[in-house]
């Protein structure tokens, strides 16, 4: 579960680039399709390190982030276009969980190395 999101993101990018021949479209497609994998992988890593189930907290965090995205969109544009809000929310979610995934991998490695030593 640790390396799966990276490999799948890269594979989706390569396949979509071969099909569509558009670099940025392929990047966005890879990001949009693998965000859920990063969320699940992060929850799995946290569960394996701390033995707590973080998926309820992740759902609360995602709900809170969506509310913030809706509020910011409302303040900036007055009209709420849910498609635009969802796209921004999904990209922010990818960036957050990609970063959390990397941090949790490194923390888990150092945590397990310290247990061995």
Short mmCIF file of C-alpha atoms in Angstrom, two decimals:
data_model
loop_
_atom_site.label_atom_id
_atom_site.label_comp_id
_atom_site.label_asym_id
_atom_site.label_seq_id
_atom_site.Cartn_x
_atom_site.Cartn_y
_atom_site.Cartn_z
CA UNK A 1 0.00 0.00 0.00
CA UNK A 2 2.97 2.32 0.42
CA UNK A 3 4.34 2.26 -3.12
CA UNK A 4 1.06 1.54 -4.89
CA UNK A 5 -0.14 5.16 -5.31
CA UNK A 6 3.18 6.34 -6.76
CA UNK A 7 3.32 3.51 -9.27
CA UNK A 8 -0.31 3.88 -10.30
CA UNK A 9 -0.03 7.67 -10.63
CA UNK A 10 2.98 7.29 -12.88
CA UNK A 11 1.31 4.51 -14.90
CA UNK A 12 -1.86 6.55 -15.42
CA UNK A 13 0.26 9.51 -16.49
CA UNK A 14 2.24 7.44 -19.00
CA UNK A 15 -0.82 5.73 -20.48
CA UNK A 16 -2.81 8.93 -20.80
CA UNK A 17 0.17 10.73 -22.33
CA UNK A 18 0.49 7.99 -24.95
CA UNK A 19 -3.21 8.21 -25.75
CA UNK A 20 -3.82 11.98 -25.64
CA UNK A 21 -0.32 13.41 -26.33
CA UNK A 22 -1.02 16.28 -23.91
CA UNK A 23 1.31 16.63 -20.94
CA UNK A 24 -0.86 18.78 -18.64
CA UNK A 25 -4.03 16.88 -19.42
CA UNK A 26 -2.23 13.66 -18.53
CA UNK A 27 -0.96 15.13 -15.28
CA UNK A 28 -4.44 16.31 -14.29
CA UNK A 29 -5.95 12.96 -15.21
CA UNK A 30 -3.37 11.10 -13.13
CA UNK A 31 -3.96 13.40 -10.17
CA UNK A 32 -7.74 13.13 -10.39
CA UNK A 33 -7.80 9.36 -10.67
CA UNK A 34 -5.31 8.52 -7.92
CA UNK A 35 -6.33 10.92 -5.15
CA UNK A 36 -8.47 8.26 -3.47
CA UNK A 37 -5.47 5.90 -3.42
CA UNK A 38 -3.40 8.46 -1.53
CA UNK A 39 -6.19 8.97 1.01
CA UNK A 40 -6.56 5.22 1.61
CA UNK A 41 -2.80 4.68 1.67
CA UNK A 42 -2.26 7.45 4.20
CA UNK A 43 -4.96 5.99 6.42
CA UNK A 44 -3.39 2.55 6.14
CA UNK A 45 0.07 3.85 7.04
CA UNK A 46 -1.29 5.73 10.07
CA UNK A 47 -3.15 2.59 11.13
CA UNK A 48 -0.01 0.47 10.85
CA UNK A 49 2.18 2.93 12.77
CA UNK A 50 -0.17 4.01 15.58
CA UNK A 51 -2.80 1.21 15.60
CA UNK A 52 -5.68 3.68 15.43
CA UNK A 53 -8.34 3.91 12.74
CA UNK A 54 -7.93 7.37 11.14
CA UNK A 55 -10.64 7.10 8.48
CA UNK A 56 -13.30 8.88 10.55
CA UNK A 57 -10.88 11.74 11.16
CA UNK A 58 -10.02 11.80 7.45
CA UNK A 59 -13.72 12.12 6.55
CA UNK A 60 -14.11 14.98 9.02
CA UNK A 61 -11.00 16.68 7.58
CA UNK A 62 -12.29 16.28 4.02
CA UNK A 63 -15.70 17.69 4.98
CA UNK A 64 -14.07 20.65 6.69
CA UNK A 65 -11.82 21.27 3.67
CA UNK A 66 -14.83 21.19 1.33
CA UNK A 67 -16.68 23.70 3.50
CA UNK A 68 -13.65 25.99 3.45
CA UNK A 69 -13.36 25.68 -0.35
CA UNK A 70 -17.06 26.52 -0.75
CA UNK A 71 -16.72 29.52 1.57
CA UNK A 72 -13.64 30.85 -0.26
CA UNK A 73 -15.31 30.38 -3.64
CA UNK A 74 -18.40 32.20 -2.38
CA UNK A 75 -16.32 35.11 -1.06
CA UNK A 76 -14.32 35.44 -4.29
CA UNK A 77 -17.00 34.86 -6.92
CA UNK A 78 -20.35 35.31 -5.06
CA UNK A 79 -21.94 32.53 -7.13
CA UNK A 80 -21.10 29.00 -6.11
CA UNK A 81 -20.43 26.77 -9.10
CA UNK A 82 -20.02 23.36 -7.55
CA UNK A 83 -18.02 21.94 -10.46
CA UNK A 84 -15.33 24.61 -9.98
CA UNK A 85 -15.35 24.17 -6.21
CA UNK A 86 -15.04 20.39 -6.54
CA UNK A 87 -12.09 20.64 -8.96
CA UNK A 88 -10.17 22.91 -6.59
CA UNK A 89 -11.09 20.80 -3.58
CA UNK A 90 -9.95 17.61 -5.32
CA UNK A 91 -6.59 19.14 -6.35
CA UNK A 92 -6.00 20.48 -2.82
CA UNK A 93 -6.91 17.06 -1.43
CA UNK A 94 -4.36 15.42 -3.73
CA UNK A 95 -1.62 17.86 -2.68
CA UNK A 96 -2.42 17.44 1.02
CA UNK A 97 -2.58 13.65 1.01
CA UNK A 98 0.39 13.28 -1.32
CA UNK A 99 2.43 15.33 1.15
CA UNK A 100 1.00 13.49 4.17
CA UNK A 101 1.72 10.20 2.44
CA UNK A 102 5.39 11.11 1.96
CA UNK A 103 5.75 12.43 5.51
CA UNK A 104 4.10 9.35 7.00
CA UNK A 105 6.35 7.05 4.94
CA UNK A 106 9.48 8.77 6.22
CA UNK A 107 8.14 8.89 9.78
CA UNK A 108 7.28 5.18 9.63
CA UNK A 109 10.75 4.33 8.33
CA UNK A 110 12.50 6.29 11.06
CA UNK A 111 10.09 4.99 13.69
CA UNK A 112 10.74 1.36 12.72
CA UNK A 113 14.51 1.92 12.48
CA UNK A 114 14.48 3.32 16.01
CA UNK A 115 12.56 0.28 17.23
CA UNK A 116 15.22 -2.03 15.79
CA UNK A 117 18.13 -0.08 17.22
#
